[in-house]
mmCIF file of C-alpha atoms and ligand atoms in Angstrom:
data_model
loop_
_atom_site.group_PDB
_atom_site.id
_atom_site.type_symbol
_atom_site.label_atom_id
_atom_site.label_comp_id
_atom_site.label_asym_id
_atom_site.label_seq_id
_atom_site.Cartn_x
_atom_site.Cartn_y
_atom_site.Cartn_z
ATOM 1 C CA UNK M 1 0.000 0.000 0.000
ATOM 2 C CA UNK M 2 1.327 3.354 -0.996
ATOM 3 C CA UNK M 3 0.625 6.894 0.155
ATOM 4 C CA UNK M 4 0.014 9.546 -2.460
ATOM 5 C CA UNK M 5 -0.510 13.254 -2.099
ATOM 6 C CA UNK M 6 -2.677 14.616 -4.909
ATOM 7 C CA UNK M 7 -2.856 18.329 -5.597
ATOM 8 C CA UNK M 8 -5.578 19.867 -7.758
ATOM 9 C CA UNK M 9 -5.206 23.431 -8.985
ATOM 10 C CA UNK M 10 -7.798 26.149 -9.440
ATOM 11 C CA UNK M 11 -8.970 25.142 -12.929
ATOM 12 C CA UNK M 12 -9.298 21.525 -11.813
ATOM 13 C CA UNK M 13 -11.789 22.603 -9.111
ATOM 14 C CA UNK M 14 -13.179 25.592 -11.011
ATOM 15 C CA UNK M 15 -16.827 24.424 -11.145
ATOM 16 C CA UNK M 16 -19.115 22.064 -9.244
ATOM 17 C CA UNK M 17 -18.844 19.584 -12.115
ATOM 18 C CA UNK M 18 -15.076 19.659 -11.973
ATOM 19 C CA UNK M 19 -14.995 19.165 -8.211
ATOM 20 C CA UNK M 20 -17.147 16.079 -8.713
ATOM 21 C CA UNK M 21 -14.744 14.892 -11.396
ATOM 22 C CA UNK M 22 -11.835 15.316 -8.973
ATOM 23 C CA UNK M 23 -13.782 13.361 -6.342
ATOM 24 C CA UNK M 24 -14.148 10.506 -8.807
ATOM 25 C CA UNK M 25 -10.429 10.495 -9.543
ATOM 26 C CA UNK M 26 -9.564 10.512 -5.854
ATOM 27 C CA UNK M 27 -12.029 7.724 -5.110
ATOM 28 C CA UNK M 28 -10.627 5.647 -7.945
ATOM 29 C CA UNK M 29 -7.099 6.037 -6.588
ATOM 30 C CA UNK M 30 -8.224 5.089 -3.093
ATOM 31 C CA UNK M 31 -10.170 2.087 -4.371
ATOM 32 C CA UNK M 32 -6.845 0.700 -5.543
ATOM 33 C CA UNK M 33 -5.945 0.338 -1.891
ATOM 34 C CA UNK M 34 -3.679 3.354 -1.476
ATOM 35 C CA UNK M 35 -3.854 6.122 1.097
ATOM 36 C CA UNK M 36 -4.680 9.484 -0.429
ATOM 37 C CA UNK M 37 -4.159 12.979 0.942
ATOM 38 C CA UNK M 38 -5.546 15.720 -1.289
ATOM 39 C CA UNK M 39 -4.481 19.353 -1.414
ATOM 40 C CA UNK M 40 -6.680 21.794 -3.315
ATOM 41 C CA UNK M 41 -6.418 25.374 -4.506
ATOM 42 C CA UNK M 42 -9.256 27.853 -4.491
ATOM 43 C CA UNK M 43 -11.681 27.706 -7.435
ATOM 44 C CA UNK M 44 -10.066 29.455 -10.388
ATOM 45 C CA UNK M 45 -10.472 33.224 -10.316
ATOM 46 C CA UNK M 46 -11.435 33.320 -6.620
ATOM 47 C CA UNK M 47 -8.100 34.523 -5.269
ATOM 48 C CA UNK M 48 -8.079 37.324 -7.865
ATOM 49 C CA UNK M 49 -11.687 38.217 -7.145
ATOM 50 C CA UNK M 50 -11.011 38.555 -3.419
ATOM 51 C CA UNK M 51 -7.854 40.562 -4.051
ATOM 52 C CA UNK M 52 -9.875 43.024 -6.121
ATOM 53 C CA UNK M 53 -12.522 43.269 -3.378
ATOM 54 C CA UNK M 54 -9.835 44.035 -0.815
ATOM 55 C CA UNK M 55 -8.486 46.829 -3.007
ATOM 56 C CA UNK M 56 -11.933 48.419 -2.907
ATOM 57 C CA UNK M 57 -11.624 48.730 0.865
ATOM 58 C CA UNK M 58 -8.304 50.519 0.620
ATOM 59 C CA UNK M 59 -5.382 50.684 -1.758
ATOM 60 C CA UNK M 60 -2.929 48.748 0.388
ATOM 61 C CA UNK M 61 -4.776 46.535 2.837
ATOM 62 C CA UNK M 62 -2.720 44.970 5.617
ATOM 63 C CA UNK M 63 -1.053 41.714 4.639
ATOM 64 C CA UNK M 64 -2.377 40.034 7.759
ATOM 65 C CA UNK M 65 -5.958 40.757 6.750
ATOM 66 C CA UNK M 66 -5.228 39.769 3.146
ATOM 67 C CA UNK M 67 -4.168 36.344 4.414
ATOM 68 C CA UNK M 68 -7.343 35.979 6.480
ATOM 69 C CA UNK M 69 -9.333 36.818 3.360
ATOM 70 C CA UNK M 70 -7.481 34.788 0.723
ATOM 71 C CA UNK M 71 -7.243 31.642 2.824
ATOM 72 C CA UNK M 72 -11.034 31.330 2.641
ATOM 73 C CA UNK M 73 -10.844 30.385 -1.049
ATOM 74 C CA UNK M 74 -9.258 27.056 -0.225
ATOM 75 C CA UNK M 75 -11.629 26.506 2.688
ATOM 76 C CA UNK M 76 -14.492 26.482 0.192
ATOM 77 C CA UNK M 77 -12.934 23.831 -2.013
ATOM 78 C CA UNK M 78 -11.855 21.445 0.762
ATOM 79 C CA UNK M 79 -15.390 21.248 2.137
ATOM 80 C CA UNK M 80 -17.021 20.899 -1.294
ATOM 81 C CA UNK M 81 -14.600 18.162 -2.308
ATOM 82 C CA UNK M 82 -15.292 16.228 0.904
ATOM 83 C CA UNK M 83 -19.024 16.518 0.295
ATOM 84 C CA UNK M 84 -18.534 15.184 -3.235
ATOM 85 C CA UNK M 85 -16.375 12.319 -1.950
ATOM 86 C CA UNK M 86 -18.896 11.367 0.710
ATOM 87 C CA UNK M 87 -21.588 11.521 -1.954
ATOM 88 C CA UNK M 88 -19.641 8.777 -3.741
ATOM 89 C CA UNK M 89 -19.461 6.762 -0.553
ATOM 90 C CA UNK M 90 -15.826 7.618 0.089
ATOM 91 C CA UNK M 91 -15.177 8.743 3.676
ATOM 92 C CA UNK M 92 -13.300 12.042 3.699
ATOM 93 C CA UNK M 93 -12.351 14.825 6.083
ATOM 94 C CA UNK M 94 -11.317 18.379 5.333
ATOM 95 C CA UNK M 95 -8.771 20.439 7.253
ATOM 96 C CA UNK M 96 -7.495 23.981 6.953
ATOM 97 C CA UNK M 97 -3.757 24.583 7.131
ATOM 98 C CA UNK M 98 -4.039 25.761 10.727
ATOM 99 C CA UNK M 99 -6.004 22.688 11.768
ATOM 100 C CA UNK M 100 -3.248 20.328 10.664
ATOM 101 C CA UNK M 101 -0.674 22.675 12.179
ATOM 102 C CA UNK M 102 1.160 23.773 9.081
ATOM 103 C CA UNK M 103 3.411 26.077 11.059
ATOM 104 C CA UNK M 104 4.935 28.954 9.109
ATOM 105 C CA UNK M 105 6.932 32.070 9.838
ATOM 106 C CA UNK M 106 5.022 35.341 10.127
ATOM 107 C CA UNK M 107 5.800 36.782 6.684
ATOM 108 C CA UNK M 108 2.225 37.388 5.637
ATOM 109 C CA UNK M 109 1.535 36.806 1.927
ATOM 110 C CA UNK M 110 4.815 34.921 1.436
ATOM 111 C CA UNK M 111 5.210 32.773 4.512
ATOM 112 C CA UNK M 112 7.591 29.826 4.675
ATOM 113 C CA UNK M 113 6.656 26.477 6.150
ATOM 114 C CA UNK M 114 8.631 25.610 9.286
ATOM 115 C CA UNK M 115 6.953 22.436 10.454
ATOM 116 C CA UNK M 116 3.990 20.153 9.873
ATOM 117 C CA UNK M 117 2.446 17.952 12.520
ATOM 118 C CA UNK M 118 1.475 14.800 10.659
ATOM 119 C CA UNK M 119 -0.228 13.041 13.617
ATOM 120 C CA UNK M 120 -3.755 14.118 12.878
ATOM 121 C CA UNK M 121 -3.518 13.254 9.196
ATOM 122 C CA UNK M 122 -2.013 9.856 9.949
ATOM 123 C CA UNK M 123 -4.806 9.067 12.397
ATOM 124 C CA UNK M 124 -7.460 9.929 9.813
ATOM 125 C CA UNK M 125 -5.701 7.791 7.216
ATOM 126 C CA UNK M 126 -5.588 4.890 9.643
ATOM 127 C CA UNK M 127 -9.333 5.211 10.014
ATOM 128 C CA UNK M 128 -9.658 4.761 6.279
ATOM 129 C CA UNK M 129 -10.417 8.357 5.384
ATOM 130 C CA UNK M 130 -9.250 10.502 2.514
ATOM 131 C CA UNK M 131 -7.777 13.653 4.052
ATOM 132 C CA UNK M 132 -8.358 16.898 2.157
ATOM 133 C CA UNK M 133 -6.111 19.794 3.176
ATOM 134 C CA UNK M 134 -6.420 23.436 2.152
ATOM 135 C CA UNK M 135 -3.449 24.533 0.076
ATOM 136 C CA UNK M 136 -1.624 27.851 0.226
ATOM 137 C CA UNK M 137 -2.079 28.463 3.949
ATOM 138 C CA UNK M 138 -0.641 27.892 7.371
ATOM 139 C CA UNK M 139 -0.567 29.409 10.787
ATOM 140 C CA UNK M 140 2.250 31.236 12.577
ATOM 141 C CA UNK M 141 3.374 30.815 16.180
ATOM 142 C CA UNK M 142 0.833 33.427 17.313
ATOM 143 C CA UNK M 143 -2.022 31.537 15.682
ATOM 144 C CA UNK M 144 -2.395 34.051 12.849
ATOM 145 C CA UNK M 145 -3.394 32.731 9.423
ATOM 146 C CA UNK M 146 -0.637 33.034 6.833
ATOM 147 C CA UNK M 147 -0.451 32.327 3.089
ATOM 148 C CA UNK M 148 2.462 31.011 1.071
ATOM 149 C CA UNK M 149 2.403 33.257 -2.002
ATOM 150 C CA UNK M 150 0.593 32.829 -5.305
ATOM 151 C CA UNK M 151 0.653 29.256 -6.502
ATOM 152 C CA UNK M 152 1.488 28.192 -2.939
ATOM 153 C CA UNK M 153 -0.758 25.140 -2.915
ATOM 154 C CA UNK M 154 1.954 23.283 -4.810
ATOM 155 C CA UNK M 155 4.313 23.932 -1.938
ATOM 156 C CA UNK M 156 1.700 22.768 0.597
ATOM 157 C CA UNK M 157 1.379 19.514 -1.338
ATOM 158 C CA UNK M 158 5.122 18.890 -1.482
ATOM 159 C CA UNK M 159 5.595 19.817 2.177
ATOM 160 C CA UNK M 160 2.841 17.415 3.192
ATOM 161 C CA UNK M 161 4.322 14.687 1.016
ATOM 162 C CA UNK M 162 7.691 15.221 2.720
ATOM 163 C CA UNK M 163 6.206 15.252 6.225
ATOM 164 C CA UNK M 164 4.100 12.141 5.579
ATOM 165 C CA UNK M 165 6.898 10.392 3.665
ATOM 166 C CA UNK M 166 4.534 9.904 0.751
ATOM 167 C CA UNK M 167 5.568 7.694 -2.135
ATOM 168 C CA UNK M 168 4.798 10.422 -4.644
ATOM 169 C CA UNK M 169 3.371 13.916 -4.813
ATOM 170 C CA UNK M 170 1.099 14.213 -7.848
ATOM 171 C CA UNK M 171 0.292 17.667 -9.135
ATOM 172 C CA UNK M 172 -2.870 17.478 -11.270
ATOM 173 C CA UNK M 173 -3.246 20.453 -13.558
ATOM 174 C CA UNK M 174 -4.533 21.561 -16.955
ATOM 175 C CA UNK M 175 -1.432 20.483 -18.884
ATOM 176 C CA UNK M 176 -0.329 16.872 -19.192
ATOM 177 C CA UNK M 177 3.288 17.357 -18.184
ATOM 178 C CA UNK M 178 6.499 19.295 -18.708
ATOM 179 C CA UNK M 179 7.489 19.833 -22.321
ATOM 180 C CA UNK M 180 10.847 20.165 -24.073
ATOM 181 C CA UNK M 181 9.858 23.759 -24.790
ATOM 182 C CA UNK M 182 6.727 25.881 -25.032
ATOM 183 C CA UNK M 183 4.499 24.137 -27.638
ATOM 184 C CA UNK M 184 3.151 27.529 -28.680
ATOM 185 C CA UNK M 185 6.612 28.389 -29.987
ATOM 186 C CA UNK M 186 7.593 24.927 -31.223
ATOM 187 C CA UNK M 187 4.607 22.741 -32.081
ATOM 188 C CA UNK M 188 6.930 19.708 -32.171
ATOM 189 C CA UNK M 189 7.681 20.075 -28.469
ATOM 190 C CA UNK M 190 7.351 16.757 -26.667
ATOM 191 C CA UNK M 191 6.259 15.846 -23.193
ATOM 192 C CA UNK M 192 9.191 14.644 -21.090
ATOM 193 C CA UNK M 193 8.627 11.414 -19.219
ATOM 194 C CA UNK M 194 11.151 12.493 -16.578
ATOM 195 C CA UNK M 195 13.298 15.438 -15.684
ATOM 196 C CA UNK M 196 15.586 16.125 -12.719
ATOM 197 C CA UNK M 197 14.834 18.643 -9.971
ATOM 198 C CA UNK M 198 17.858 20.638 -11.076
ATOM 199 C CA UNK M 199 16.725 20.804 -14.681
ATOM 200 C CA UNK M 200 13.225 21.737 -13.647
ATOM 201 C CA UNK M 201 14.621 24.655 -11.639
ATOM 202 C CA UNK M 202 16.663 25.799 -14.627
ATOM 203 C CA UNK M 203 13.576 25.505 -16.801
ATOM 204 C CA UNK M 204 11.766 27.818 -14.409
ATOM 205 C CA UNK M 205 10.653 30.100 -17.214
ATOM 206 C CA UNK M 206 8.664 27.240 -18.691
ATOM 207 C CA UNK M 207 7.938 25.363 -15.511
ATOM 208 C CA UNK M 208 6.788 28.238 -13.362
ATOM 209 C CA UNK M 209 3.527 28.324 -15.287
ATOM 210 C CA UNK M 210 2.963 24.757 -14.167
ATOM 211 C CA UNK M 211 4.446 24.654 -10.682
ATOM 212 C CA UNK M 212 5.397 27.161 -8.029
ATOM 213 C CA UNK M 213 9.177 27.007 -8.275
ATOM 214 C CA UNK M 214 9.512 26.914 -4.506
ATOM 215 C CA UNK M 215 7.728 23.579 -4.498
ATOM 216 C CA UNK M 216 10.388 22.136 -6.814
ATOM 217 C CA UNK M 217 13.162 23.393 -4.524
ATOM 218 C CA UNK M 218 11.370 21.835 -1.593
ATOM 219 C CA UNK M 219 10.874 18.538 -3.400
ATOM 220 C CA UNK M 220 14.558 18.452 -4.364
ATOM 221 C CA UNK M 221 15.673 19.161 -0.827
ATOM 222 C CA UNK M 222 13.531 16.442 0.719
ATOM 223 C CA UNK M 223 13.702 14.083 -2.245
ATOM 224 C CA UNK M 224 9.970 13.946 -2.820
ATOM 225 C CA UNK M 225 9.204 12.405 -6.222
ATOM 226 C CA UNK M 226 6.976 14.934 -7.922
ATOM 227 C CA UNK M 227 4.734 14.146 -10.860
ATOM 228 C CA UNK M 228 2.925 16.676 -13.031
ATOM 229 C CA UNK M 229 -0.113 15.286 -14.787
ATOM 230 C CA UNK M 230 -3.442 16.240 -16.317
ATOM 231 C CA UNK M 231 -6.695 16.309 -14.364
ATOM 232 C CA UNK M 232 -8.665 15.918 -17.550
ATOM 233 C CA UNK M 233 -6.764 13.328 -19.577
ATOM 234 C CA UNK M 234 -5.278 9.960 -18.698
ATOM 235 C CA UNK M 235 -1.501 9.729 -18.904
ATOM 236 C CA UNK M 236 1.769 9.279 -17.074
ATOM 237 C CA UNK M 237 2.667 12.977 -16.995
ATOM 238 C CA UNK M 238 6.231 14.011 -16.173
ATOM 239 C CA UNK M 239 8.134 12.689 -13.179
ATOM 240 C CA UNK M 240 10.485 15.189 -11.554
ATOM 241 C CA UNK M 241 13.111 13.259 -9.678
ATOM 242 C CA UNK M 242 16.767 12.675 -8.963
ATOM 243 C CA UNK M 243 19.249 11.928 -11.687
ATOM 244 C CA UNK M 244 19.493 8.229 -12.354
ATOM 245 C CA UNK M 245 21.930 6.169 -14.360
ATOM 246 C CA UNK M 246 19.557 5.773 -17.285
ATOM 247 C CA UNK M 247 19.040 9.496 -17.550
ATOM 248 C CA UNK M 248 22.607 10.052 -18.642
ATOM 249 C CA UNK M 249 21.719 9.253 -22.195
ATOM 250 C CA UNK M 250 19.577 12.382 -22.319
ATOM 251 C CA UNK M 251 21.894 15.194 -23.284
ATOM 252 C CA UNK M 252 19.509 18.098 -23.455
ATOM 253 C CA UNK M 253 16.148 18.012 -21.717
ATOM 254 C CA UNK M 254 14.696 21.238 -22.951
ATOM 255 C CA UNK M 255 14.908 24.781 -24.156
ATOM 256 C CA UNK M 256 13.703 27.512 -21.857
ATOM 257 C CA UNK M 257 13.328 31.161 -22.728
ATOM 258 C CA UNK M 258 12.555 34.499 -21.149
ATOM 259 C CA UNK M 259 10.885 37.088 -23.305
ATOM 260 C CA UNK M 260 10.904 40.064 -21.020
ATOM 261 C CA UNK M 261 14.584 40.818 -20.702
ATOM 262 C CA UNK M 262 16.528 44.032 -21.131
ATOM 263 C CA UNK M 263 20.239 44.729 -20.969
ATOM 264 C CA UNK M 264 22.216 47.711 -19.788
ATOM 265 C CA UNK M 265 25.868 48.569 -20.239
ATOM 266 C CA UNK M 266 27.893 51.154 -18.402
ATOM 267 C CA UNK M 267 30.969 51.723 -20.533
ATOM 268 C CA UNK M 268 34.388 53.043 -19.565
ATOM 269 C CA UNK M 269 34.217 52.657 -15.794
ATOM 270 C CA UNK M 270 37.482 52.629 -13.815
ATOM 271 C CA UNK M 271 38.942 49.122 -13.478
ATOM 272 C CA UNK M 272 39.341 49.270 -9.676
ATOM 273 C CA UNK M 273 38.264 47.354 -6.578
ATOM 274 C CA UNK M 274 34.759 48.222 -5.443
ATOM 275 C CA UNK M 275 33.396 49.370 -8.776
ATOM 276 C CA UNK M 276 31.071 46.410 -9.303
ATOM 277 C CA UNK M 277 29.331 47.049 -6.010
ATOM 278 C CA UNK M 278 29.139 50.770 -6.723
ATOM 279 C CA UNK M 279 27.292 49.913 -9.922
ATOM 280 C CA UNK M 280 25.063 47.124 -8.671
ATOM 281 C CA UNK M 281 24.492 48.371 -5.104
ATOM 282 C CA UNK M 282 21.999 51.097 -6.069
ATOM 283 C CA UNK M 283 20.253 48.696 -8.466
ATOM 284 C CA UNK M 284 19.800 46.114 -5.718
ATOM 285 C CA UNK M 285 18.797 48.924 -3.355
ATOM 286 C CA UNK M 286 15.925 49.742 -5.697
ATOM 287 C CA UNK M 287 14.822 46.092 -5.462
ATOM 288 C CA UNK M 288 15.658 45.384 -9.074
ATOM 289 C CA UNK M 289 16.657 41.811 -9.765
ATOM 290 C CA UNK M 290 19.681 41.211 -11.930
ATOM 291 C CA UNK M 291 20.159 38.112 -14.022
ATOM 292 C CA UNK M 292 23.322 37.877 -16.156
ATOM 293 C CA UNK M 293 26.394 39.992 -15.389
ATOM 294 C CA UNK M 294 29.370 40.431 -17.688
ATOM 295 C CA UNK M 295 32.462 42.537 -17.174
ATOM 296 C CA UNK M 296 35.113 43.113 -19.804
ATOM 297 C CA UNK M 297 38.445 44.882 -19.771
ATOM 298 C CA UNK M 298 38.322 47.593 -22.400
ATOM 299 C CA UNK M 299 41.950 48.770 -22.029
ATOM 300 C CA UNK M 300 43.234 52.057 -20.468
ATOM 301 C CA UNK M 301 42.383 50.687 -17.025
ATOM 302 C CA UNK M 302 38.767 51.011 -18.048
ATOM 303 C CA UNK M 303 36.147 48.335 -18.147
ATOM 304 C CA UNK M 304 32.668 47.802 -19.603
ATOM 305 C CA UNK M 305 30.037 46.355 -17.346
ATOM 306 C CA UNK M 306 26.838 44.783 -18.701
ATOM 307 C CA UNK M 307 23.889 43.158 -16.952
ATOM 308 C CA UNK M 308 20.326 42.112 -17.684
ATOM 309 C CA UNK M 309 17.138 42.991 -15.820
ATOM 310 C CA UNK M 310 13.435 42.317 -16.282
ATOM 311 C CA UNK M 311 12.013 44.573 -18.978
ATOM 312 C CA UNK M 312 9.645 46.214 -16.489
ATOM 313 C CA UNK M 313 12.653 47.456 -14.526
ATOM 314 C CA UNK M 314 14.503 48.787 -17.555
ATOM 315 C CA UNK M 315 13.612 52.484 -17.289
ATOM 316 C CA UNK M 316 14.251 52.580 -13.558
ATOM 317 C CA UNK M 317 17.568 50.723 -13.809
ATOM 318 C CA UNK M 318 18.613 52.919 -16.688
ATOM 319 C CA UNK M 319 18.146 56.157 -14.769
ATOM 320 C CA UNK M 320 19.903 54.770 -11.679
ATOM 321 C CA UNK M 321 22.796 53.725 -13.892
ATOM 322 C CA UNK M 322 22.946 57.171 -15.474
ATOM 323 C CA UNK M 323 23.526 58.635 -11.997
ATOM 324 C CA UNK M 324 26.243 56.078 -11.297
ATOM 325 C CA UNK M 325 27.819 56.940 -14.641
ATOM 326 C CA UNK M 326 28.068 60.616 -13.652
ATOM 327 C CA UNK M 327 29.437 59.758 -10.201
ATOM 328 C CA UNK M 328 32.102 57.394 -11.536
ATOM 329 C CA UNK M 329 32.996 59.571 -14.475
ATOM 330 C CA UNK M 330 32.249 56.667 -16.783
ATOM 331 C CA UNK M 331 31.854 57.160 -20.516
ATOM 332 C CA UNK M 332 28.225 56.279 -21.202
ATOM 333 C CA UNK M 333 25.209 54.118 -20.498
ATOM 334 C CA UNK M 334 23.719 52.148 -23.354
ATOM 335 C CA UNK M 335 20.842 49.723 -23.223
ATOM 336 C CA UNK M 336 18.490 47.558 -25.203
ATOM 337 C CA UNK M 337 15.078 46.406 -24.080
ATOM 338 C CA UNK M 338 14.317 44.294 -27.147
ATOM 339 C CA UNK M 339 16.287 41.243 -26.137
ATOM 340 C CA UNK M 340 15.395 37.748 -24.955
ATOM 341 C CA UNK M 341 17.224 34.918 -23.250
ATOM 342 C CA UNK M 342 17.237 31.398 -24.672
ATOM 343 C CA UNK M 343 18.646 28.555 -22.568
ATOM 344 C CA UNK M 344 19.614 25.007 -23.290
ATOM 345 C CA UNK M 345 19.087 22.826 -20.209
ATOM 346 C CA UNK M 346 20.292 19.302 -19.555
ATOM 347 C CA UNK M 347 22.180 17.335 -16.896
ATOM 348 C CA UNK M 348 23.851 15.412 -19.720
ATOM 349 C CA UNK M 349 25.897 18.413 -20.769
ATOM 350 C CA UNK M 350 27.990 18.052 -17.623
ATOM 351 C CA UNK M 351 29.892 15.210 -19.151
ATOM 352 C CA UNK M 352 29.798 16.240 -22.798
ATOM 353 C CA UNK M 353 32.110 18.784 -24.333
ATOM 354 C CA UNK M 354 31.083 20.604 -27.448
ATOM 355 C CA UNK M 355 27.445 21.302 -26.619
ATOM 356 C CA UNK M 356 28.092 25.035 -26.452
ATOM 357 C CA UNK M 357 29.839 24.933 -29.780
ATOM 358 C CA UNK M 358 26.984 23.025 -31.427
ATOM 359 C CA UNK M 359 24.619 25.632 -30.047
ATOM 360 C CA UNK M 360 26.627 28.626 -31.253
ATOM 361 C CA UNK M 361 27.196 27.082 -34.652
ATOM 362 C CA UNK M 362 23.488 26.419 -35.141
ATOM 363 C CA UNK M 363 22.570 29.971 -34.187
ATOM 364 C CA UNK M 364 25.330 31.377 -36.380
ATOM 365 C CA UNK M 365 24.092 29.454 -39.402
ATOM 366 C CA UNK M 366 20.698 31.081 -38.979
ATOM 367 C CA UNK M 367 22.317 34.509 -38.849
ATOM 368 C CA UNK M 368 21.346 34.996 -35.203
ATOM 369 C CA UNK M 369 23.800 37.239 -33.409
ATOM 370 C CA UNK M 370 24.589 36.226 -29.823
ATOM 371 C CA UNK M 371 24.809 39.299 -27.611
ATOM 372 C CA UNK M 372 25.645 37.699 -24.279
ATOM 373 C CA UNK M 373 26.496 34.198 -23.075
ATOM 374 C CA UNK M 374 26.397 32.655 -19.640
ATOM 375 C CA UNK M 375 26.810 29.082 -18.526
ATOM 376 C CA UNK M 376 26.301 26.865 -15.521
ATOM 377 C CA UNK M 377 26.948 23.141 -15.163
ATOM 378 C CA UNK M 378 23.680 22.152 -16.738
ATOM 379 C CA UNK M 379 22.633 25.258 -18.671
ATOM 380 C CA UNK M 380 23.883 27.496 -21.450
ATOM 381 C CA UNK M 381 22.046 30.762 -21.944
ATOM 382 C CA UNK M 382 22.370 33.258 -24.759
ATOM 383 C CA UNK M 383 20.881 36.697 -25.130
ATOM 384 C CA UNK M 384 19.635 37.433 -28.644
ATOM 385 C CA UNK M 385 17.480 40.076 -30.306
ATOM 386 C CA UNK M 386 13.812 39.649 -29.566
ATOM 387 C CA UNK M 387 12.892 39.096 -33.217
ATOM 388 C CA UNK M 388 14.955 35.879 -33.248
ATOM 389 C CA UNK M 389 13.298 34.189 -30.290
ATOM 390 C CA UNK M 390 11.090 31.762 -32.226
ATOM 391 C CA UNK M 391 13.795 30.974 -34.767
ATOM 392 C CA UNK M 392 16.402 30.349 -32.056
ATOM 393 C CA UNK M 393 14.134 28.059 -30.039
ATOM 394 C CA UNK M 394 13.066 26.046 -33.093
ATOM 395 C CA UNK M 395 16.589 25.796 -34.467
ATOM 396 C CA UNK M 396 17.958 24.463 -31.181
ATOM 397 C CA UNK M 397 15.005 22.136 -30.670
ATOM 398 C CA UNK M 398 15.802 20.645 -34.042
ATOM 399 C CA UNK M 399 19.606 20.520 -33.734
ATOM 400 C CA UNK M 400 19.460 18.755 -30.384
ATOM 401 C CA UNK M 401 16.866 16.319 -31.738
ATOM 402 C CA UNK M 402 14.232 17.080 -29.156
ATOM 403 C CA UNK M 403 11.533 16.485 -31.725
ATOM 404 C CA UNK M 404 12.150 12.797 -31.544
ATOM 405 C CA UNK M 405 10.098 10.641 -29.226
ATOM 406 C CA UNK M 406 11.879 9.990 -25.965
ATOM 407 C CA UNK M 407 11.705 6.532 -24.448
ATOM 408 C CA UNK M 408 10.968 5.997 -20.767
HETATM 409 N N1 LIG L 501 -5.227 30.143 -4.592
HETATM 410 C C1 LIG L 501 -3.873 30.564 -4.595
HETATM 411 C C2 LIG L 501 -3.538 31.288 -5.898
HETATM 412 O O1 LIG L 501 -4.397 31.488 -6.714
HETATM 413 C C3 LIG L 501 -2.926 29.456 -4.330
HETATM 414 C C4 LIG L 501 -2.853 28.386 -5.409
HETATM 415 O O2 LIG L 501 -3.747 28.279 -6.222
HETATM 416 O O3 LIG L 501 -1.903 27.623 -5.406
HETATM 417 O O4 LIG L 501 -2.413 31.679 -6.107
HETATM 418 MG MG1 MG L 502 -0.872 26.738 -9.764
#
């Protein structure tokens, strides 16, 4: 007998019909003799609807009260799902995060889970019940309701799976797995049967639409096998797991991309200790996240310093940098907000030389100019002009033979 944690997202429980469909799936799984704990999100659109209501009360409502409000969305779905399950003759019990003592810190709206008391859930399971737990919420040491950030139900599910030592955490959603790239860009994209935690984190730009990235970090840390699969279609989905011997044959798992990038260069800054922090300090101080950083010696004890930011932060970063330029007596600030990042991801590249070269050659042949490059053990990213995004993704998908069917 195995223990599974199922998680159903907002679209999967978006209507009464769909909640009944989920109940049938859960009952079917339990009828196979396994223990099932279910985590649900709020019905789709509910969290947004409540957020809008709150904004009508005042422009920046307190985060504590926001958490009290938003946590009710999941309370609705846990009770409805239990009613549906009982209607099918399947004994079930619902619990809020606080009731099963999902203890978090006190950072309202983005709380972190500190501990889960699994006793109560285990007792219910022993009595033959399906346990349905509200996602996205917990309680802090003062008994205040907290929430885990948008998409946080995924993290609840993984945390419960870790605490209960579940055999697998299954995330049921409206897509049937993780793909080699976004099928809207490359229609030949294929569902992966497995992918490692590390790769999934690197594929965040694709994966974050499917899973809250924090849940993948959590699953990796506690080694919880995580499976993404469709609520609406039968199928194996994608298993996110540790690297295994057989996986070595897979060189490249996928191609991720970020559309909304921008780059900034401050040229002719003094090549001296402390300059990098003088440049990036004010940017970080303005809460602007930086992705790639490149520094080059330009000669004359001067250096050029380039970094990328999210496109929304471009104007702000640009004016901060202009100030820094004046202060440092640097030559100029130049920028481009029509760039994108394309990344090749795969644990197999660790042990294979020449991947980068194959990538650069393929892009070169298509006349795509590479503006920046950065690498990690299992990822190579290039910055290219926005107009080449689709071409770059498709070219690489083809060159690395991702179109072909992968075997399990
Ligand atoms: N209901 C929350 C949200 O919409 C949490 C979740 O669905 O995971 O973000
Ligand atoms: Mg989600």
